[in-house]
CSV table of C-alpha atoms in Angstrom, one decimal:
chain,number,residue,atom,x,y,z
A,28,MET,CA,44.8,77.3,19.3
A,29,LYS,CA,46.0,74.5,17.3
A,30,SER,CA,43.0,74.6,15.6
A,31,ASN,CA,41.2,76.7,12.5
A,32,SER,CA,39.4,79.4,15.3
A,33,GLU,CA,36.7,80.5,12.3
A,34,ASP,CA,35.8,76.6,12.1
A,35,LEU,CA,35.7,76.3,16.1
A,36,LEU,CA,34.0,79.3,16.3
A,37,ARG,CA,30.9,78.1,14.2
A,38,GLU,CA,31.1,75.2,15.8
A,39,LEU,CA,30.6,77.0,19.1
A,40,TYR,CA,27.2,78.4,17.3
A,41,ASN,CA,26.4,74.9,16.1
A,42,LEU,CA,26.8,73.3,20.2
A,43,ILE,CA,24.7,76.7,21.6
A,44,ILE,CA,21.5,76.2,19.4
A,45,ASN,CA,22.3,72.3,19.7
A,46,PRO,CA,19.0,71.0,22.1
A,47,ALA,CA,21.4,68.3,24.0
A,48,THR,CA,23.8,71.2,25.6
A,49,ARG,CA,23.1,71.5,28.8
A,50,ASP,CA,21.7,75.0,30.1
A,51,TRP,CA,24.9,76.4,32.0
A,52,GLU,CA,26.8,75.3,29.4
A,53,ARG,CA,25.3,77.1,27.1
A,54,HIS,CA,25.4,80.5,29.1
A,55,LEU,CA,29.7,79.9,28.7
A,56,LEU,CA,29.3,79.4,25.4
A,57,VAL,CA,26.9,82.5,24.4
A,58,GLN,CA,28.6,84.3,27.0
A,59,ALA,CA,32.6,83.4,24.8
A,60,LYS,CA,30.4,84.3,21.8
A,61,ASP,CA,29.0,87.7,22.7
A,62,ASN,CA,32.8,88.6,23.7
A,63,HIS,CA,33.7,89.2,19.7
A,64,GLN,CA,34.2,92.7,21.0
A,65,GLN,CA,36.8,92.7,23.2
A,66,LEU,CA,38.6,90.1,22.5
A,67,SER,CA,39.9,88.5,19.3
A,68,PRO,CA,38.5,84.8,18.1
A,69,THR,CA,42.1,82.9,19.5
A,70,GLY,CA,41.4,85.1,23.0
A,71,GLN,CA,37.5,84.2,22.8
A,72,LEU,CA,38.2,80.7,22.2
A,73,LYS,CA,40.7,81.0,25.8
A,74,GLN,CA,38.9,82.5,27.3
A,75,LEU,CA,36.2,79.9,26.9
A,76,GLU,CA,39.0,76.5,27.2
A,77,ALA,CA,39.6,78.4,30.6
A,78,ASP,CA,35.9,78.6,32.0
A,79,LEU,CA,35.2,74.5,30.4
A,80,ARG,CA,38.3,73.4,32.0
A,81,PRO,CA,37.6,72.7,35.2
A,82,LEU,CA,34.3,71.1,33.9
A,83,ALA,CA,36.2,69.1,31.2
A,84,ILE,CA,38.8,67.9,34.9
A,85,ARG,CA,35.5,66.4,36.0
A,86,ASP,CA,33.6,64.7,32.8
A,87,ASN,CA,31.1,66.7,33.5
A,88,LEU,CA,31.0,68.6,30.1
A,89,THR,CA,27.9,66.8,27.7
A,90,PRO,CA,29.8,64.6,24.9
A,91,ASP,CA,29.6,67.1,22.1
A,92,VAL,CA,30.6,70.0,24.4
A,93,MET,CA,33.5,67.9,25.9
A,94,ASP,CA,34.4,67.1,21.8
A,95,PHE,CA,34.6,71.0,21.6
A,96,TYR,CA,36.6,71.4,24.1
A,97,LEU,CA,39.4,68.9,23.3
A,98,ALA,CA,39.2,71.0,19.8
A,99,ILE,CA,39.8,74.2,21.4
A,100,THR,CA,43.2,72.2,23.0
A,101,GLY,CA,44.2,70.6,20.1
A,102,ASN,CA,43.2,66.6,21.5
A,103,ALA,CA,40.3,66.1,19.9
A,104,PRO,CA,40.4,62.9,17.1
A,105,THR,CA,40.4,63.6,13.6
A,106,PRO,CA,37.1,62.5,12.6
A,107,THR,CA,36.3,60.6,8.8
A,108,ARG,CA,34.4,58.4,7.3
A,109,THR,CA,36.4,55.6,6.4
A,110,THR,CA,35.1,51.9,7.4
A,111,VAL,CA,35.0,50.8,10.9
A,112,THR,CA,37.8,49.1,11.6
A,113,THR,CA,37.4,47.3,15.7
A,114,SER,CA,39.7,45.7,17.8
A,115,ARG,CA,38.8,42.2,16.5
A,116,PRO,CA,38.2,41.4,12.8
A,117,THR,CA,34.9,39.6,12.5
A,118,VAL,CA,34.0,36.7,10.0
A,119,ALA,CA,31.1,35.4,9.2
A,120,SER,CA,29.9,31.9,10.4
A,121,PRO,CA,26.3,30.3,10.4
A,122,HIS,CA,26.9,30.6,14.4
A,123,GLU,CA,27.0,34.5,14.8
A,124,GLU,CA,24.1,36.2,15.6
A,125,ARG,CA,23.6,40.0,16.3
A,126,ALA,CA,22.2,42.1,18.8
A,127,VAL,CA,21.3,46.1,18.9
A,128,PHE,CA,21.0,48.2,22.3
A,129,ALA,CA,21.2,51.7,22.6
A,130,GLY,CA,21.3,52.9,26.5
A,131,GLY,CA,22.8,56.8,26.2
A,132,CYS,CA,26.4,57.5,24.8
A,133,PHE,CA,27.9,54.9,23.1
A,134,TRP,CA,31.5,55.2,24.2
A,135,CYS,CA,29.7,53.8,27.5
A,136,MET,CA,28.5,51.0,26.0
A,137,VAL,CA,31.3,49.0,24.1
A,138,GLU,CA,33.7,47.3,26.8
A,139,PRO,CA,30.8,45.9,28.9
A,140,PHE,CA,29.9,43.6,26.1
A,141,ASP,CA,33.1,43.2,24.5
A,142,GLN,CA,34.8,41.4,27.6
A,143,ARG,CA,32.9,38.2,27.1
A,144,PRO,CA,33.1,35.0,25.9
A,145,GLY,CA,31.9,34.6,22.6
A,146,ILE,CA,31.4,38.4,21.5
A,147,ASN,CA,33.6,39.2,17.8
A,148,ALA,CA,32.6,42.7,17.7
A,149,VAL,CA,30.7,45.4,19.2
A,150,ILE,CA,30.7,48.3,16.7
A,151,SER,CA,28.5,52.0,17.6
A,152,GLY,CA,26.6,53.4,16.0
A,153,TYR,CA,23.3,54.6,14.8
A,154,THR,CA,20.0,53.2,14.3
A,155,GLY,CA,16.5,53.6,14.6
A,156,GLY,CA,15.6,57.1,12.6
A,157,SER,CA,15.0,58.3,9.3
A,158,TRP,CA,17.9,59.5,7.2
A,159,GLU,CA,20.6,57.6,5.1
A,160,GLN,CA,24.5,57.4,6.4
A,161,PRO,CA,23.7,60.1,9.4
A,162,THR,CA,27.1,61.7,10.9
A,163,TYR,CA,27.4,62.4,14.7
A,164,GLU,CA,26.9,65.9,14.1
A,165,GLN,CA,23.6,65.1,12.9
A,166,VAL,CA,22.9,62.2,15.0
A,167,SER,CA,23.8,64.7,18.0
A,168,GLY,CA,22.1,67.5,17.2
A,169,GLN,CA,18.7,66.1,17.4
A,170,TYR,CA,17.6,66.1,13.2
A,171,THR,CA,17.6,62.8,12.3
A,172,GLY,CA,15.2,60.7,14.5
A,173,HIS,CA,18.6,58.1,15.0
A,174,VAL,CA,19.8,57.1,18.6
A,175,GLU,CA,23.2,56.2,19.6
A,176,ALA,CA,23.5,52.4,20.0
A,177,VAL,CA,26.4,49.4,20.1
A,178,GLU,CA,25.7,46.7,17.4
A,179,ILE,CA,27.7,43.5,19.2
A,180,LYS,CA,28.0,40.4,16.8
A,181,TYR,CA,28.5,36.7,19.1
A,182,ASP,CA,28.8,33.4,18.8
A,183,ALA,CA,25.7,31.9,20.0
A,184,ARG,CA,27.6,28.3,20.7
A,185,GLU,CA,29.4,29.9,23.5
A,186,ILE,CA,27.0,33.3,24.5
A,187,SER,CA,23.0,33.6,24.1
A,188,TYR,CA,20.6,36.6,24.1
A,189,GLN,CA,19.5,36.6,26.9
A,190,GLU,CA,22.3,37.2,28.3
A,191,LEU,CA,23.3,40.2,26.8
A,192,VAL,CA,20.0,41.2,27.4
A,193,ASP,CA,20.5,40.9,30.9
A,194,ILE,CA,23.6,42.2,30.8
A,195,TYR,CA,21.9,45.6,29.2
A,196,TRP,CA,20.0,46.0,32.0
A,197,GLN,CA,22.9,46.4,34.2
A,198,LEU,CA,24.2,49.1,32.5
A,199,ILE,CA,21.6,51.9,32.3
A,200,ASP,CA,19.0,53.0,34.3
A,201,PRO,CA,15.2,52.2,32.8
A,202,THR,CA,13.3,54.6,34.2
A,203,ASP,CA,14.8,57.6,32.4
A,204,ARG,CA,13.2,58.2,28.9
A,205,PHE,CA,15.2,61.3,27.6
A,206,GLY,CA,18.6,60.1,27.8
A,207,GLN,CA,21.1,57.9,30.4
A,208,ILE,CA,22.8,59.8,33.3
A,209,ASN,CA,24.8,62.8,32.3
A,210,ASP,CA,23.4,62.2,28.0
A,211,ARG,CA,20.4,64.3,28.3
A,212,GLY,CA,18.5,63.7,24.7
A,213,SER,CA,16.4,61.8,22.8
A,214,GLN,CA,19.2,60.7,20.6
A,215,TYR,CA,20.3,58.9,24.5
A,216,ARG,CA,16.8,57.3,25.0
A,217,PRO,CA,17.2,53.6,26.2
A,218,VAL,CA,15.9,51.1,23.7
A,219,ILE,CA,16.0,47.4,23.3
A,220,PHE,CA,16.1,46.4,19.3
A,221,TYR,CA,14.8,43.1,18.7
A,222,ALA,CA,15.8,41.3,15.1
A,223,ASP,CA,13.2,38.6,14.7
A,224,GLN,CA,10.2,37.1,17.1
A,225,SER,CA,12.9,35.3,20.0
A,226,GLN,CA,14.5,38.4,19.9
A,227,LEU,CA,11.5,40.3,20.7
A,228,ALA,CA,10.1,37.3,23.1
A,229,ILE,CA,13.1,37.3,25.1
A,230,ALA,CA,12.9,41.4,25.3
A,231,GLN,CA,9.6,41.6,26.4
A,232,ALA,CA,9.7,39.1,29.0
A,233,SER,CA,13.2,40.7,30.1
A,234,LYS,CA,11.1,43.9,30.9
A,235,GLN,CA,7.9,42.4,32.1
A,236,ALA,CA,10.9,40.3,34.8
A,237,VAL,CA,12.7,44.2,35.7
A,238,ILE,CA,9.2,45.8,36.1
A,239,ASP,CA,7.9,43.0,38.4
A,240,ALA,CA,10.8,42.8,40.4
A,241,GLN,CA,9.7,45.9,41.7
A,242,ARG,CA,13.5,47.0,42.3
A,243,TYR,CA,12.6,50.6,40.5
A,244,GLN,CA,10.5,53.8,42.3
A,245,LYS,CA,9.6,54.7,38.7
A,246,PRO,CA,8.0,52.9,36.0
A,247,ILE,CA,10.3,50.8,33.2
A,248,VAL,CA,10.0,52.7,29.7
A,249,VAL,CA,12.9,51.1,27.6
A,250,ALA,CA,11.3,50.6,24.6
A,251,ILE,CA,11.3,48.1,22.2
A,252,GLU,CA,11.9,48.0,19.4
A,253,PRO,CA,11.7,46.6,15.5
A,254,LEU,CA,15.6,46.9,14.2
A,255,GLN,CA,16.5,48.9,11.3
A,256,GLN,CA,19.4,50.2,9.3
A,257,PHE,CA,22.3,50.0,11.4
A,258,TRP,CA,25.2,52.7,10.7
A,259,PRO,CA,28.1,52.5,11.7
A,260,ALA,CA,29.4,55.4,13.3
A,261,GLU,CA,32.7,57.3,12.7
A,262,ASN,CA,36.3,55.4,13.4
A,263,TYR,CA,37.2,57.7,15.6
A,264,HIS,CA,34.5,56.7,18.3
A,265,GLN,CA,35.1,52.6,17.5
A,266,ASP,CA,36.5,50.7,20.5
A,267,PHE,CA,36.7,54.2,22.2
A,268,TYR,CA,37.5,52.7,25.7
A,269,ARG,CA,40.6,51.1,24.3
A,270,LYS,CA,42.1,54.5,22.7
A,271,GLN,CA,41.2,56.8,25.3
A,272,PRO,CA,41.4,55.0,28.5
A,273,ARG,CA,41.9,57.9,30.9
A,274,ARG,CA,38.7,59.4,29.9
A,275,TYR,CA,37.1,56.5,29.5
A,276,GLN,CA,37.8,55.1,33.4
A,277,ARG,CA,36.4,58.7,33.9
A,278,LEU,CA,33.1,58.7,32.2
A,279,LYS,CA,32.7,55.1,33.5
A,280,LYS,CA,33.6,55.8,37.4
A,281,THR,CA,30.9,58.5,36.7
A,282,HIS,CA,28.1,56.2,34.7
A,283,ASP,CA,29.2,53.3,37.5
A,284,ARG,CA,29.0,55.6,41.0
A,285,TYR,CA,25.0,57.1,39.5
A,286,LEU,CA,23.4,53.7,39.3
A,287,HIS,CA,25.0,52.1,42.9
A,288,TRP,CA,23.0,55.7,44.0
A,289,LEU,CA,20.5,54.6,41.7
A,290,LYS,CA,20.0,51.1,43.3
A,291,PHE,CA,20.4,52.2,46.8
A,292,LYS,CA,17.6,55.2,46.5
A,293,ASN,CA,15.3,52.5,45.2
A,294,LYS,CA,16.3,49.8,48.1
A,295,PHE,CA,14.9,52.2,50.3
């Protein structure tokens, strides 16, 4: 293994008790843990890598387990809590405003906004919780009450908050209060965070419009909450779609396929 085996085994134990880990993922993790009598730590991890590989190739692992798999193979990005850097520097102006949305893993929430005219920056981070400066491990473990979210800094002369909200509704399953698609857990719940009364009015009206359209068989459960402190995520989470384009495209393909299926299902 290219990473320290003992550190990886400690992370394995954390994944076992992580509520976001799926049952069948947990089964493989527990199986690897219980092999310590027959295999060395390196042997345990090699066997687990082989067991997870078919699922990892199809991007069918939850984000934490996928990161663990990449660490086993020596491909994990190095976590850091340094100053956040994004692909485009931001310059504060009287016309710059911000919007904050949560809709599943923030890796897939950046690119759809980032490619629009008038967007100055899209930052991945955490909000809605009680802890200060939460880490990815703490949030994904559901210890802090935060959700993964994106903070969008935009020029209000070029793109409106209404347009951003309209984009947001196209990216999520608004009937799922327990996560989004393959992302399960309270840290992935869909939320529109409003910064002022104007944003609140637009968010409420947009939600009512989705309800009135009756395009979904289940209730619309997207929460609308006041914006709290937004904590930028670690640098290796920023601009994920640019840093890991192949992995992002696989995730996006799965994401888009599910949303297309959902629209087709609700149509009939």
